[in-house]
Structures are given as structure tokens and as C-alpha cells.
Coordinates of C-alpha atoms and ligand atoms in Angstrom, one line a residue:
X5 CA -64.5 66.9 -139.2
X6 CA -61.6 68.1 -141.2
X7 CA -58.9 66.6 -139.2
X8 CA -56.7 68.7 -137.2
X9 CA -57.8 72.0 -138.5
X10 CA -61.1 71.4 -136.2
X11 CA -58.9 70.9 -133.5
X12 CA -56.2 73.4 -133.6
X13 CA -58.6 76.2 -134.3
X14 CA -60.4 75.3 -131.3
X15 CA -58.0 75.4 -129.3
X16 CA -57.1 78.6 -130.6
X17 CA -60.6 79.8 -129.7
X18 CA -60.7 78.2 -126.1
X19 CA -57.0 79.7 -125.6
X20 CA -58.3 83.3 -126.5
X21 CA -61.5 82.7 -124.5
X22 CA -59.0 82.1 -121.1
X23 CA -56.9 85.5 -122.1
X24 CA -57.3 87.8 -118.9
X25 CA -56.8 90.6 -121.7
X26 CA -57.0 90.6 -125.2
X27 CA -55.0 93.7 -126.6
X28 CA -52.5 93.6 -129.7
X29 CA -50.1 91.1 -128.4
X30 CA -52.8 88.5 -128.0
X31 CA -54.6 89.2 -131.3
X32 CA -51.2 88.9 -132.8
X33 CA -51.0 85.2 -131.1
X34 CA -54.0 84.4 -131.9
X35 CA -53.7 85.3 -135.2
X36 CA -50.5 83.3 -135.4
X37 CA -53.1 79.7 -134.4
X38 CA -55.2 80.4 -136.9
X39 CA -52.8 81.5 -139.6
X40 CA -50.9 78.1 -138.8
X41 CA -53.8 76.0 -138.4
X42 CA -55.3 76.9 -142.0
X43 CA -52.6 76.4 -143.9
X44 CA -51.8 72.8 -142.1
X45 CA -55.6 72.6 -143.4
X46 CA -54.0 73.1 -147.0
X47 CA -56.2 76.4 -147.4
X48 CA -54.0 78.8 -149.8
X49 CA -52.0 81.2 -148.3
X50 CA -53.3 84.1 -150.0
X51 CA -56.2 83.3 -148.5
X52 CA -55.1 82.7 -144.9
X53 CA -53.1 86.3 -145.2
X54 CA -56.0 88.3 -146.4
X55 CA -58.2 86.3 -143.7
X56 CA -55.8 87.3 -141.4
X57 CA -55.2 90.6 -142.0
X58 CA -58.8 91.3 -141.6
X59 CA -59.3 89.2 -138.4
X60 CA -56.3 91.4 -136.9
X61 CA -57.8 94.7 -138.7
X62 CA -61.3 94.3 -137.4
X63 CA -60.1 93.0 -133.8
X64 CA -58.1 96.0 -132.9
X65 CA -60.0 98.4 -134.7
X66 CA -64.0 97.8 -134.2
X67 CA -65.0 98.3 -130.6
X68 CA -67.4 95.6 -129.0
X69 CA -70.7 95.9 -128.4
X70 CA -71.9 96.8 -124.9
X71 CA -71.8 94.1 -122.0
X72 CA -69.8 91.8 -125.1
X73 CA -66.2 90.7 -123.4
X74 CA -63.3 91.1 -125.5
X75 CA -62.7 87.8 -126.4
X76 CA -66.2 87.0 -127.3
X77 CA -65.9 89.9 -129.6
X78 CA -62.8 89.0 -131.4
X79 CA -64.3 85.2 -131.7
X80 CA -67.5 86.8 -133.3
X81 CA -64.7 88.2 -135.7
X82 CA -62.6 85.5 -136.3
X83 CA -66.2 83.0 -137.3
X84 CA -67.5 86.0 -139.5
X85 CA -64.5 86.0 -141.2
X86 CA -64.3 82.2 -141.7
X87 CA -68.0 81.8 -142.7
X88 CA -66.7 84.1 -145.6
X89 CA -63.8 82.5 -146.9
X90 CA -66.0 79.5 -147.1
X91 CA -68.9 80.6 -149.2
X92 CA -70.9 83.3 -147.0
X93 CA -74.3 82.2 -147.3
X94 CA -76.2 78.7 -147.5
X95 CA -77.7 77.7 -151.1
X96 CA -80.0 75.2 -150.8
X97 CA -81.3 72.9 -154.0
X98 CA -84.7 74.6 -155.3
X99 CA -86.5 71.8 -158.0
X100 CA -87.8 74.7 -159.8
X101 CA -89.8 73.1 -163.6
X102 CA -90.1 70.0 -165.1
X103 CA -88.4 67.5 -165.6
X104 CA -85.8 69.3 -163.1
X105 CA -82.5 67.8 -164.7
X106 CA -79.6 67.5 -162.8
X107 CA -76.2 66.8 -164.5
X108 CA -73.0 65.5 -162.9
X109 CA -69.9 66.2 -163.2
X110 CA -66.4 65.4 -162.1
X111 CA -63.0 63.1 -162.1
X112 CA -63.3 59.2 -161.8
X113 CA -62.8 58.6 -158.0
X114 CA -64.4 62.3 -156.6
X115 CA -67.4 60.4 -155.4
X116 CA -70.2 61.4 -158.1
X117 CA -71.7 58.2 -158.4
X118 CA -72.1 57.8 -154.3
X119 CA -73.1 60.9 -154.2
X120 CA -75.5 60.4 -156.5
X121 CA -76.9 57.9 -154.5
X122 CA -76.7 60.2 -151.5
X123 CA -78.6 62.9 -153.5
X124 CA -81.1 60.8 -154.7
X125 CA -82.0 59.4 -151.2
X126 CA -82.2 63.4 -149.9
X127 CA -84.6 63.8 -152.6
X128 CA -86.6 61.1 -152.0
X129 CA -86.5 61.7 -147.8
X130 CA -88.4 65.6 -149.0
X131 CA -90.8 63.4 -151.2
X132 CA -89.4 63.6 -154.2
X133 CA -89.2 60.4 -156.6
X134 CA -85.8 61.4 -159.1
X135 CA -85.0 59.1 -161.6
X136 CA -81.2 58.2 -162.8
X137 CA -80.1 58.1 -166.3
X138 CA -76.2 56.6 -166.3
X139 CA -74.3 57.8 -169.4
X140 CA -71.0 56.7 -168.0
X141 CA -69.5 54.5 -171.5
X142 CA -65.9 54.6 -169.7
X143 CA -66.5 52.6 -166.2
X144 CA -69.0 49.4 -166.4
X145 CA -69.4 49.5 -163.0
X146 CA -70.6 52.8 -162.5
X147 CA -73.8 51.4 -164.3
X148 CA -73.8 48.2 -162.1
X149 CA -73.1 50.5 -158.7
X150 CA -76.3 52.4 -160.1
X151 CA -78.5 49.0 -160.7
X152 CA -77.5 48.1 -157.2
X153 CA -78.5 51.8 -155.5
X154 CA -81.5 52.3 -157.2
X155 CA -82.9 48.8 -156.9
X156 CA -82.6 49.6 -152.6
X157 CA -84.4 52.7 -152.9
X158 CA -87.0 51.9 -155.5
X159 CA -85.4 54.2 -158.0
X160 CA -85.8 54.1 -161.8
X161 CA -82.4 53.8 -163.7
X162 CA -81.9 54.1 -167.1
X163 CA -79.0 52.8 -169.4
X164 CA -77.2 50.2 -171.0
X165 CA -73.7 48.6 -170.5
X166 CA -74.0 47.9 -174.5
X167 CA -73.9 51.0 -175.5
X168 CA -71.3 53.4 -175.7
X169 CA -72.3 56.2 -177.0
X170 CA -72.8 58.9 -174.2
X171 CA -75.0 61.1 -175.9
X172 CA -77.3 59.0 -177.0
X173 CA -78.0 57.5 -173.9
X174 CA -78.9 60.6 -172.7
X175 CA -81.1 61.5 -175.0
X176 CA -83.0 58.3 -174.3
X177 CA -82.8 58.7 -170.8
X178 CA -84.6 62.0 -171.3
X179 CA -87.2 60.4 -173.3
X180 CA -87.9 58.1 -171.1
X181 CA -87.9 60.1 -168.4
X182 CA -89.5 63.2 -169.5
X183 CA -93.0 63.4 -167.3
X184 CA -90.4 62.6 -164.5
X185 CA -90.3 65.6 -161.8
X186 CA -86.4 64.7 -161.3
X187 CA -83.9 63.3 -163.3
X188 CA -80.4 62.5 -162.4
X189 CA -77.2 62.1 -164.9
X190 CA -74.4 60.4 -164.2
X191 CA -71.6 61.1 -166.6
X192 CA -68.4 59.6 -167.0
X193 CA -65.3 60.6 -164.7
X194 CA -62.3 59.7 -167.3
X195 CA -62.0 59.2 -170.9
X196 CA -59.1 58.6 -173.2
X197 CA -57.7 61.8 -172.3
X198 CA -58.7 65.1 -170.1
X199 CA -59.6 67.2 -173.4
X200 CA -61.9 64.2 -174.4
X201 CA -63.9 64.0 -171.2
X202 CA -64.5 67.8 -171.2
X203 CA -65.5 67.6 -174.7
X204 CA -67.8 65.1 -174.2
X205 CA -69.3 66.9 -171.2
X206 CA -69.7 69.6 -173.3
X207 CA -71.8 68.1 -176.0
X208 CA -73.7 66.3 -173.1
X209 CA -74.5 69.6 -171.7
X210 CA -75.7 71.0 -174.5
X211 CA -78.5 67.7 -175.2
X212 CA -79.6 67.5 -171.5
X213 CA -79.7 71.1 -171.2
X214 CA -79.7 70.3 -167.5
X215 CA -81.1 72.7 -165.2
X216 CA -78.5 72.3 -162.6
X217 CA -75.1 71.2 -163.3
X218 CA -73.4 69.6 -160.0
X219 CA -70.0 69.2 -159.8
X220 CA -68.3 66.9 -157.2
X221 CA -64.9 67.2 -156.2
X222 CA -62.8 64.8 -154.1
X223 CA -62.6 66.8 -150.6
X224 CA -58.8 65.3 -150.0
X225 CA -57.2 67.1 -153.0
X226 CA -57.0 70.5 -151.2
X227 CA -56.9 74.0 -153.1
X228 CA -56.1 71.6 -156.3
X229 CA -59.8 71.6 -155.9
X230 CA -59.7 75.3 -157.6
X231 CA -58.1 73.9 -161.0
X232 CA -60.4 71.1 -161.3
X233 CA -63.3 73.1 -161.0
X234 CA -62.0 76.0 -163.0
X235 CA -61.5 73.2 -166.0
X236 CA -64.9 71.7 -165.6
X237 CA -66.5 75.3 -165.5
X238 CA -65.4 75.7 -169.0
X239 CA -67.6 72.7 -170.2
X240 CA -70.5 73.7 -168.4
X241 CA -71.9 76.0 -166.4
X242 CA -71.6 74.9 -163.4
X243 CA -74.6 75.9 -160.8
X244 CA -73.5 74.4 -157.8
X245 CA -70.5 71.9 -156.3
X246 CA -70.5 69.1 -153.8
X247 CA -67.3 68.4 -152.0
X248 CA -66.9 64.7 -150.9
X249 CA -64.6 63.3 -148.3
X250 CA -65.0 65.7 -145.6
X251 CA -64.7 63.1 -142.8
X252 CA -61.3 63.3 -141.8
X253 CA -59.6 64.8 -144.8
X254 CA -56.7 66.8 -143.3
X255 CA -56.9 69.0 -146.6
X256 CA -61.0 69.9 -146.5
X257 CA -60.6 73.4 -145.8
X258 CA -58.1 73.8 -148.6
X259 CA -61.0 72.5 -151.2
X260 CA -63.6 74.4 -149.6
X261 CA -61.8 77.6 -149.3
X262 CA -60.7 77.3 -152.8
X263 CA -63.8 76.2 -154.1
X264 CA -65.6 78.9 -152.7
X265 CA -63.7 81.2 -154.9
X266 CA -64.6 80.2 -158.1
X267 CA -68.5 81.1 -157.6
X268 CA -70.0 78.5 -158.0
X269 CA -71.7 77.4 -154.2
X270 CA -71.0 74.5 -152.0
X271 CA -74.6 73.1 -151.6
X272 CA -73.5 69.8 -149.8
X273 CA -70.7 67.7 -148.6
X274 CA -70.1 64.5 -148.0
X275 CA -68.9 63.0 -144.9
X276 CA -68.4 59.5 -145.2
X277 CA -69.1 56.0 -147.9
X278 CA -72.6 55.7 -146.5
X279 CA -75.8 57.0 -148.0
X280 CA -76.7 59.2 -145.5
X281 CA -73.1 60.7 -144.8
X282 CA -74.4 64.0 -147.0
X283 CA -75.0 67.1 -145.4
X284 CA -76.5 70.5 -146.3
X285 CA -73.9 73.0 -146.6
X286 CA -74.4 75.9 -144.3
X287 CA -71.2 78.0 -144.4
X288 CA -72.7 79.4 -140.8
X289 CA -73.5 76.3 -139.3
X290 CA -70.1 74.4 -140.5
X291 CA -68.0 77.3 -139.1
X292 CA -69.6 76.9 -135.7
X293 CA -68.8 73.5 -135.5
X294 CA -65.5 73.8 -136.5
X295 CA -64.5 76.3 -133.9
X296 CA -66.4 75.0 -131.2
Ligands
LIG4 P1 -66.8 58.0 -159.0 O1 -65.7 57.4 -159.7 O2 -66.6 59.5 -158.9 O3 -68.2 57.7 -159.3 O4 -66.5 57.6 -157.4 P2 -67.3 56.6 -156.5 O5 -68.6 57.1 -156.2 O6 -67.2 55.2 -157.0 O7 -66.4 56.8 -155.2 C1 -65.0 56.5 -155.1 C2 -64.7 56.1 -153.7 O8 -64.8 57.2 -152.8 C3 -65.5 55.0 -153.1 O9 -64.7 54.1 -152.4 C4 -66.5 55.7 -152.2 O10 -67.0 54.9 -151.2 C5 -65.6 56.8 -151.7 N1 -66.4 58.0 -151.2 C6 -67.3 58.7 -151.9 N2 -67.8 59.7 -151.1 C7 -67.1 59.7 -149.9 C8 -67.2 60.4 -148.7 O11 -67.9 61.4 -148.6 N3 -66.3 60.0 -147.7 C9 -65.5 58.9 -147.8 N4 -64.7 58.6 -146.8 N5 -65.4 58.2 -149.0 C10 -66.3 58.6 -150.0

């Protein structure tokens, strides 16, 4: 996961765990891995410095507990630090009333219509049955990629390849759907220009009224990932983001660093082109892996 990064910090971590003795020089080093390791992992470098700073602060400064070894005490830092730049705590999805509507969000190409797929599928594992209305007027197959999913998994869809008129799709989806416990919107990911699309989300927004607004965001763009979202916040508010191409992407800790930021939380990622390459996000559990 996440490339390199994975790697080099745990290295870093096995190379402090084999220091004989860990005093300023070899915080300092230490440090140094993770500073470099980050920002080959595209994470922004204000971020690295003030992670930093407060890795080297707390390591020289807070005394470990009894019978804890040095180095086991400055790893305990160095994860603490790192669950926080990624979003602290976990958020799971609560369906809370009904219909629970769920709008999508984001760029052509971020993933939202696989991850819709991928969502849906979560649901329906924790016995939920969501249904999907598509509103996407800009990409003909998004509808057709929708038919497809939903027909595998037993899913109602609703829309029409006719017509293109966004809004009014959605209010007919909602109609249709309205004793549903879930419903699903896919919107589109490009229009003529930027301003249009986040107008249009806009205006979408406001008709669904959606009690969740999910934003995906293409894991491999790094901390570009903070403008996008920014934008997109603007439209909408946006409850909770989904970062996509986490398998391999040499930039994921740059998106999810940066995304963290905005305040929105990371509820899931998504970790490969199958269905059930989707994980929970658990800022804990994902910094564990990732040091090793
Ligand atoms: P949309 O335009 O945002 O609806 O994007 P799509 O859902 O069509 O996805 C665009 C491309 O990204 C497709 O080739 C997907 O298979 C791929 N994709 C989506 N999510 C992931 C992921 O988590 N990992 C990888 N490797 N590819 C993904």
C-alpha cells in the first residue's frame, strides 16, 4: 500500500528498533527517514515539518513509560503523530432516516462510479438493499457501467440515457425511490466547463437534499487532492470523502494527508478496480500497517 512510503518508513521503524541507544543524534536520523520518506510520498512539506517537529519535540522531551524501551517509545510517538496527520479518528457511515440519500461527487476519472458500486455492495454485505439513481447527462456510459453493476448485485437503478437534464432525473429518482431505506446518486464528473459542473452540483444538492454528500478523489493526484476538495466543498457540504487508488499510488499519503485537512473525514479508500477493493478507513489501523 502506498508505494514506497510503506516501505521506507518501515525501514525507518525497524532501523530505530535495532539502535543500541536512542538519544538526540538518533532522533535526529530518524527524523531525517521519515521527513524524506513523506515527502517522496508527495505529503506537503508544511505538513512533514510540523509532523516532524513534534515527533522530535515529544521524543526528546516526554520520558517513557516504565519497563517501555526507548525505541518503542519513540515509535509509539512517531504512529501517534501519523494517525493525526491522517484524520485522528475513524468515522464510520451511520444510515441514520429515510430514504438515507447519498450524493456523489467528484472529477470524471476519480473513481465515483466504481466506487459506487463498491459502496453499494458494502451496504448490501450489512443488509442493506440501496438503490442508484444515475444523473450523469455528460458520460453515457456511466449509466450503462451502472445497468451492468446493479444487474450483478440485484440492485435497482434508475435513469435514462434520453434524458439530459440532471435535475430532473433526480427528482424522479427520488420519487421513485422514496420508501427506499438507501438511495445512491451518481452525478456527473465533467461538464462544459469546471464552473458548470459545480453549478450544477449545486442545484442538484439543493433537490436531493442528500443526507450525506461523498466526495471521491483520485488517490494518485497527491496534495492536489486539497484544491479539489476545497472547490467541491463550496457546492455542497461535503460530509465525508473517499479516496480511490490507494493500491500502489506512490502519491497516497500526499491525498490523504491533505485531505485530512480540509475536515471533511476519510470514511473509505479504495484499493484496487474490483468491487471489493474498498476498505473502512481507520486512521489507527492504516498507520499500523504502514509502519509495520
Ligand atoms: P468516474 O469517471 O469517476 O466514474 O470513474 P470510474 O469509476 O469509471 O473509474 C475510472 C478508472 O479508475 C477505472 O478504470 C476504474 O477501474 C479505476 N479505479 C477506480 N477505483 C480504483 C481503485 O481504487 N484502484 C485502482 N487501481 N483503480 C481504480
Amino acid at each position: 500500500m502506498l508505494g514506497n512510503l510503506g516501505r521506507s518508513l518501515t525501514d525507518a521503524m525497524k532501523k530505530m528498533a535495532g539502535m543500541a541507544v536512542i538519544d538526540k543524534k538518533a532522533v535526529k536520523e530518524i527524523v531525517k527517514d521519515i521527513q524524506r520518506a513523506l515527502i517522496q510520498g508527495d505529503v506537503n512539506i508544511k505538513l512533514v515539518f510540523e509532523l516532524s517537529k513534534k515527533i522530535e519535540d515529544r521524543a526528546l522531551n516526554e520520558k517513557p513509560d516504565k519497563g517501555v524501551t526507548a525505541s518503542k517509545h519513540v515509535i509509539t510517538i512517531v504512529y501517534e503523530e501519523m494517525v493525526n496527520l491522517v484524520g485522528k479518528e475513524a468515522h464510520p457511515l451511520e444510515i441514520t432516516g429515510k430514504p438515507y440519500k447519498i450524493m456523489f461527487l467528484g472529477l470524471q476519472g476519480s473513481g465515483k462510479t466504481t466506487t459506487i458500486g463498491k459502496l453499494a455492495r458494502y451496504l448490501q454485505k450489512k443488509g442493506f438493499n440501496p438503490a442508484i439513481v444515475s444523473t450523469d447527462t455528460w458520460r453515457p456510459a456511466a449509466y450503462e457501467q451502472l445497468k451492468q453493476l446493479t444487474e450483478e448485485l440485484h440492485i435497482s437503478l434508475y435513469g435514462d440515457p434520453e434524458n439530459k437534464d440532471a435535475v430532473d432525473l433526480a427528482k424522479k429518482g427520488l420519487e421513485k425511490f422514496k420508501n427506499q431505506k438507501i438511495i445512491i446518486f451518481d452525478t456527473a464528473g465533467r461538464h462544459k466547463d469546471e464552473q458548470d459542473l459545480f453549478d450544477e452540483m449545486k442545484e442538484l444538492s439543493s433537490v436531493v437534499n442528500p443526507n450525506e454528500a461523498i466526495l471521491v478523489i483520485d488517490g494518485t493526484i497527491g496534495q492536489q487532492a486539497h484544491d479539489q476538495a476545497k472547490a467541491f466543498a463550496k457546492t455542497t457540504d461535503v460530509g465525508s470523502i473517499i479516496v480511490t487508488k490507494l493500491d500502489g499510488s506512490a502519491k497516497g499519503g500526499g491525498a490523504l494527508s491533505t485531505v485530512a485537512e480540509i475536515g471533511a473525514p476519510i470514511k473509505f479508500i479504495g484499493t484496487g478496480e474490483k468491487i471489493d477493493n474498498f476498505e473502512v478507513f481507520d486512521p489507527s489501523r492504516f498507520i499500523s500497517r504502514l509502519l509495520g
